[in-house]
PDB file of C-alpha atoms in Angstrom:
ATOM      1  CA  UNK A   1       0.069   0.030   0.068  1.00 64.00           C
ATOM      2  CA  UNK A   2       1.216   3.509  -0.863  1.00 66.00           C
ATOM      3  CA  UNK A   3       0.777   5.309   2.465  1.00 65.00           C
ATOM      4  CA  UNK A   4       2.324   8.231   0.934  1.00 65.00           C
ATOM      5  CA  UNK A   5      -0.892   9.094  -0.813  1.00 64.00           C
ATOM      6  CA  UNK A   6      -2.631   9.725   2.433  1.00 69.00           C
ATOM      7  CA  UNK A   7      -2.861  12.968   4.412  1.00 68.00           C
ATOM      8  CA  UNK A   8      -4.190  12.784   7.961  1.00 70.00           C
ATOM      9  CA  UNK A   9      -5.645  16.038   9.379  1.00 69.00           C
ATOM     10  CA  UNK A  10      -6.353  16.025  13.029  1.00 61.00           C
ATOM     11  CA  UNK A  11      -8.242  19.265  14.132  1.00 63.00           C
ATOM     12  CA  UNK A  12      -8.871  19.601  17.953  1.00 56.00           C
ATOM     13  CA  UNK A  13      -8.266  21.628  21.003  1.00 50.00           C
ATOM     14  CA  UNK A  14      -4.436  21.299  20.991  1.00 47.00           C
ATOM     15  CA  UNK A  15      -4.431  19.197  24.361  1.00 47.00           C
ATOM     16  CA  UNK A  16      -4.282  15.396  24.543  1.00 44.00           C
ATOM     17  CA  UNK A  17      -7.366  13.572  25.714  1.00 49.00           C
ATOM     18  CA  UNK A  18      -6.731  12.102  29.173  1.00 45.00           C
ATOM     19  CA  UNK A  19      -9.716   9.854  30.083  1.00 54.00           C
ATOM     20  CA  UNK A  20      -9.833  10.608  33.807  1.00 57.00           C
ATOM     21  CA  UNK A  21     -12.632  12.129  35.802  1.00 61.00           C
ATOM     22  CA  UNK A  22     -12.080  15.174  37.863  1.00 73.00           C
ATOM     23  CA  UNK A  23     -13.144  14.825  41.408  1.00 79.00           C
ATOM     24  CA  UNK A  24     -14.963  17.947  42.803  1.00 81.00           C
ATOM     25  CA  UNK A  25     -13.369  17.356  46.214  1.00 86.00           C
ATOM     26  CA  UNK A  26      -9.880  17.438  44.895  1.00 85.00           C
ATOM     27  CA  UNK A  27     -10.479  19.992  42.303  1.00 86.00           C
ATOM     28  CA  UNK A  28     -11.794  22.293  44.930  1.00 90.00           C
ATOM     29  CA  UNK A  29      -8.230  22.504  46.358  1.00 91.00           C
ATOM     30  CA  UNK A  30      -6.548  23.335  43.212  1.00 90.00           C
ATOM     31  CA  UNK A  31      -4.812  26.604  42.402  1.00 90.00           C
ATOM     32  CA  UNK A  32      -4.801  28.433  39.242  1.00 89.00           C
ATOM     33  CA  UNK A  33      -1.883  26.255  38.016  1.00 90.00           C
ATOM     34  CA  UNK A  34      -3.482  22.969  38.493  1.00 88.00           C
ATOM     35  CA  UNK A  35      -6.437  24.291  36.646  1.00 88.00           C
ATOM     36  CA  UNK A  36      -4.275  25.171  33.716  1.00 87.00           C
ATOM     37  CA  UNK A  37      -2.021  21.860  33.827  1.00 86.00           C
ATOM     38  CA  UNK A  38      -2.784  18.707  35.711  1.00 81.00           C
ATOM     39  CA  UNK A  39      -1.987  15.056  34.924  1.00 77.00           C
ATOM     40  CA  UNK A  40      -0.940  15.861  31.399  1.00 75.00           C
ATOM     41  CA  UNK A  41      -3.970  17.780  30.613  1.00 77.00           C
ATOM     42  CA  UNK A  42      -5.558  21.218  30.847  1.00 84.00           C
ATOM     43  CA  UNK A  43      -8.531  20.763  33.142  1.00 85.00           C
ATOM     44  CA  UNK A  44      -9.977  24.202  32.428  1.00 87.00           C
ATOM     45  CA  UNK A  45      -9.845  23.653  28.673  1.00 85.00           C
ATOM     46  CA  UNK A  46     -11.259  20.129  29.068  1.00 81.00           C
ATOM     47  CA  UNK A  47     -14.195  21.560  31.311  1.00 82.00           C
ATOM     48  CA  UNK A  48     -14.995  24.130  28.510  1.00 81.00           C
ATOM     49  CA  UNK A  49     -14.810  21.817  25.745  1.00 79.00           C
ATOM     50  CA  UNK A  50     -16.975  19.172  27.518  1.00 78.00           C
ATOM     51  CA  UNK A  51     -19.452  21.391  28.702  1.00 81.00           C
ATOM     52  CA  UNK A  52     -19.889  22.892  25.253  1.00 76.00           C
ATOM     53  CA  UNK A  53     -20.337  19.288  23.840  1.00 75.00           C
ATOM     54  CA  UNK A  54     -22.824  18.412  26.380  1.00 76.00           C
ATOM     55  CA  UNK A  55     -24.837  21.572  25.655  1.00 78.00           C
ATOM     56  CA  UNK A  56     -24.827  20.640  21.989  1.00 73.00           C
ATOM     57  CA  UNK A  57     -26.049  17.045  22.729  1.00 72.00           C
ATOM     58  CA  UNK A  58     -28.632  18.559  25.124  1.00 73.00           C
ATOM     59  CA  UNK A  59     -29.939  21.148  22.519  1.00 69.00           C
ATOM     60  CA  UNK A  60     -29.769  18.871  19.577  1.00 69.00           C
ATOM     61  CA  UNK A  61     -33.158  17.490  19.740  1.00 69.00           C
ATOM     62  CA  UNK A  62     -34.879  20.763  20.284  1.00 64.00           C
ATOM     63  CA  UNK A  63     -33.353  22.527  17.225  1.00 60.00           C
ATOM     64  CA  UNK A  64     -33.460  19.627  14.803  1.00 68.00           C
ATOM     65  CA  UNK A  65     -36.268  21.017  12.624  1.00 75.00           C
ATOM     66  CA  UNK A  66     -34.992  21.393   9.155  1.00 81.00           C
ATOM     67  CA  UNK A  67     -37.478  23.695   7.817  1.00 87.00           C
ATOM     68  CA  UNK A  68     -36.590  25.812   4.913  1.00 91.00           C
ATOM     69  CA  UNK A  69     -36.734  28.957   7.354  1.00 91.00           C
ATOM     70  CA  UNK A  70     -34.371  27.316   9.718  1.00 86.00           C
ATOM     71  CA  UNK A  71     -32.019  26.228   6.911  1.00 88.00           C
ATOM     72  CA  UNK A  72     -31.869  29.665   5.584  1.00 92.00           C
ATOM     73  CA  UNK A  73     -31.075  30.976   9.007  1.00 91.00           C
ATOM     74  CA  UNK A  74     -28.360  28.428   9.379  1.00 87.00           C
ATOM     75  CA  UNK A  75     -26.834  29.646   6.076  1.00 92.00           C
ATOM     76  CA  UNK A  76     -26.900  33.137   7.446  1.00 93.00           C
ATOM     77  CA  UNK A  77     -25.288  32.218  10.707  1.00 90.00           C
ATOM     78  CA  UNK A  78     -22.574  30.494   8.697  1.00 89.00           C
ATOM     79  CA  UNK A  79     -21.930  33.417   6.471  1.00 93.00           C
ATOM     80  CA  UNK A  80     -21.862  35.728   9.643  1.00 91.00           C
ATOM     81  CA  UNK A  81     -19.233  33.388  11.059  1.00 88.00           C
ATOM     82  CA  UNK A  82     -17.079  33.335   7.839  1.00 91.00           C
ATOM     83  CA  UNK A  83     -16.869  37.229   8.106  1.00 92.00           C
ATOM     84  CA  UNK A  84     -15.631  37.245  11.547  1.00 90.00           C
ATOM     85  CA  UNK A  85     -12.112  37.546  12.732  1.00 90.00           C
ATOM     86  CA  UNK A  86      -9.859  34.362  13.167  1.00 89.00           C
ATOM     87  CA  UNK A  87      -9.719  33.923  16.981  1.00 87.00           C
ATOM     88  CA  UNK A  88      -8.543  31.674  19.739  1.00 83.00           C
ATOM     89  CA  UNK A  89      -9.125  30.967  23.434  1.00 80.00           C
ATOM     90  CA  UNK A  90      -6.562  32.991  25.642  1.00 80.00           C
ATOM     91  CA  UNK A  91      -5.939  30.427  28.184  1.00 81.00           C
ATOM     92  CA  UNK A  92      -5.006  32.872  30.861  1.00 80.00           C
ATOM     93  CA  UNK A  93      -8.515  34.555  30.804  1.00 78.00           C
ATOM     94  CA  UNK A  94     -10.504  31.885  28.957  1.00 75.00           C
ATOM     95  CA  UNK A  95     -11.873  34.611  26.609  1.00 77.00           C
ATOM     96  CA  UNK A  96     -11.977  34.172  22.970  1.00 80.00           C
ATOM     97  CA  UNK A  97      -9.722  36.919  21.235  1.00 85.00           C
ATOM     98  CA  UNK A  98      -9.150  37.840  17.695  1.00 88.00           C
ATOM     99  CA  UNK A  99      -5.761  36.898  16.275  1.00 87.00           C
ATOM    100  CA  UNK A 100      -3.658  39.802  15.364  1.00 86.00           C
ATOM    101  CA  UNK A 101      -3.081  38.708  11.492  1.00 83.00           C
ATOM    102  CA  UNK A 102      -6.503  40.408  10.590  1.00 81.00           C
ATOM    103  CA  UNK A 103      -7.795  37.220   8.578  1.00 91.00           C
ATOM    104  CA  UNK A 104     -11.352  36.434   8.699  1.00 93.00           C
ATOM    105  CA  UNK A 105     -12.625  33.027   9.222  1.00 90.00           C
ATOM    106  CA  UNK A 106     -13.407  33.009   5.270  1.00 93.00           C
ATOM    107  CA  UNK A 107      -9.938  34.023   4.310  1.00 94.00           C
ATOM    108  CA  UNK A 108      -8.236  31.547   6.669  1.00 91.00           C
ATOM    109  CA  UNK A 109     -10.309  28.673   5.267  1.00 90.00           C
ATOM    110  CA  UNK A 110      -9.596  29.418   1.808  1.00 93.00           C
ATOM    111  CA  UNK A 111      -5.928  29.420   2.624  1.00 91.00           C
ATOM    112  CA  UNK A 112      -6.239  26.142   4.239  1.00 90.00           C
ATOM    113  CA  UNK A 113      -8.209  24.930   1.200  1.00 91.00           C
ATOM    114  CA  UNK A 114      -5.402  26.080  -1.107  1.00 94.00           C
ATOM    115  CA  UNK A 115      -2.826  24.337   1.244  1.00 90.00           C
ATOM    116  CA  UNK A 116      -4.713  21.018   0.787  1.00 90.00           C
ATOM    117  CA  UNK A 117      -5.425  21.409  -2.808  1.00 91.00           C
ATOM    118  CA  UNK A 118      -1.720  22.106  -3.432  1.00 92.00           C
ATOM    119  CA  UNK A 119      -0.743  19.109  -1.177  1.00 88.00           C
ATOM    120  CA  UNK A 120      -3.069  16.799  -3.296  1.00 85.00           C
ATOM    121  CA  UNK A 121      -1.671  17.983  -6.406  1.00 88.00           C
ATOM    122  CA  UNK A 122       1.856  17.370  -5.381  1.00 87.00           C
ATOM    123  CA  UNK A 123       0.962  13.899  -4.224  1.00 81.00           C
ATOM    124  CA  UNK A 124      -0.746  13.157  -7.429  1.00 82.00           C
ATOM    125  CA  UNK A 125       2.311  13.993  -9.210  1.00 85.00           C
ATOM    126  CA  UNK A 126       4.462  11.707  -6.963  1.00 80.00           C
ATOM    127  CA  UNK A 127       2.283   8.628  -6.879  1.00 72.00           C
ATOM    128  CA  UNK A 128       2.171   6.259  -9.815  1.00 67.00           C
ATOM    129  CA  UNK A 129      -1.440   5.260  -8.917  1.00 65.00           C
ATOM    130  CA  UNK A 130      -2.657   8.834  -9.751  1.00 55.00           C
ATOM    131  CA  UNK A 131      -0.762   9.043 -13.170  1.00 51.00           C
ATOM    132  CA  UNK A 132      -2.207   5.703 -14.318  1.00 51.00           C
ATOM    133  CA  UNK A 133      -5.990   6.928 -14.126  1.00 51.00           C
ATOM    134  CA  UNK A 134      -6.333   5.712 -10.478  1.00 51.00           C
ATOM    135  CA  UNK A 135      -8.858   7.149  -7.842  1.00 52.00           C
ATOM    136  CA  UNK A 136      -9.659  10.611  -8.051  1.00 51.00           C
ATOM    137  CA  UNK A 137     -10.631  11.321  -4.417  1.00 50.00           C
TER     138      UNK A 137
END
């Protein structure tokens, strides 16, 4: 198998997933540093991301109404998000802040798509499978 044809992209929070439950009794004694780094993980980031995922799961059923009006609203929300500046969570404050490069999400996604497209093209040139009329996906 020509593994050079594969490109794996992992998009995540940047922290390794540590499967351990935080105990409220011990967490209540933690200082700021323990909330930022504890047991090879960042509990504060884990709590925020898990809480967000839990809220999505909780509200999924109530908003799963795919009417034309709701789908149009979803498109407008997506378009609005594309126009917003690229941002990231400040780990010290927990606040989402724009990155100083001035890019919008739309521009950043286009740049990323170009990188992926260029990578695909490069791999097609290198791989004999692509040049022999192989898979196009």
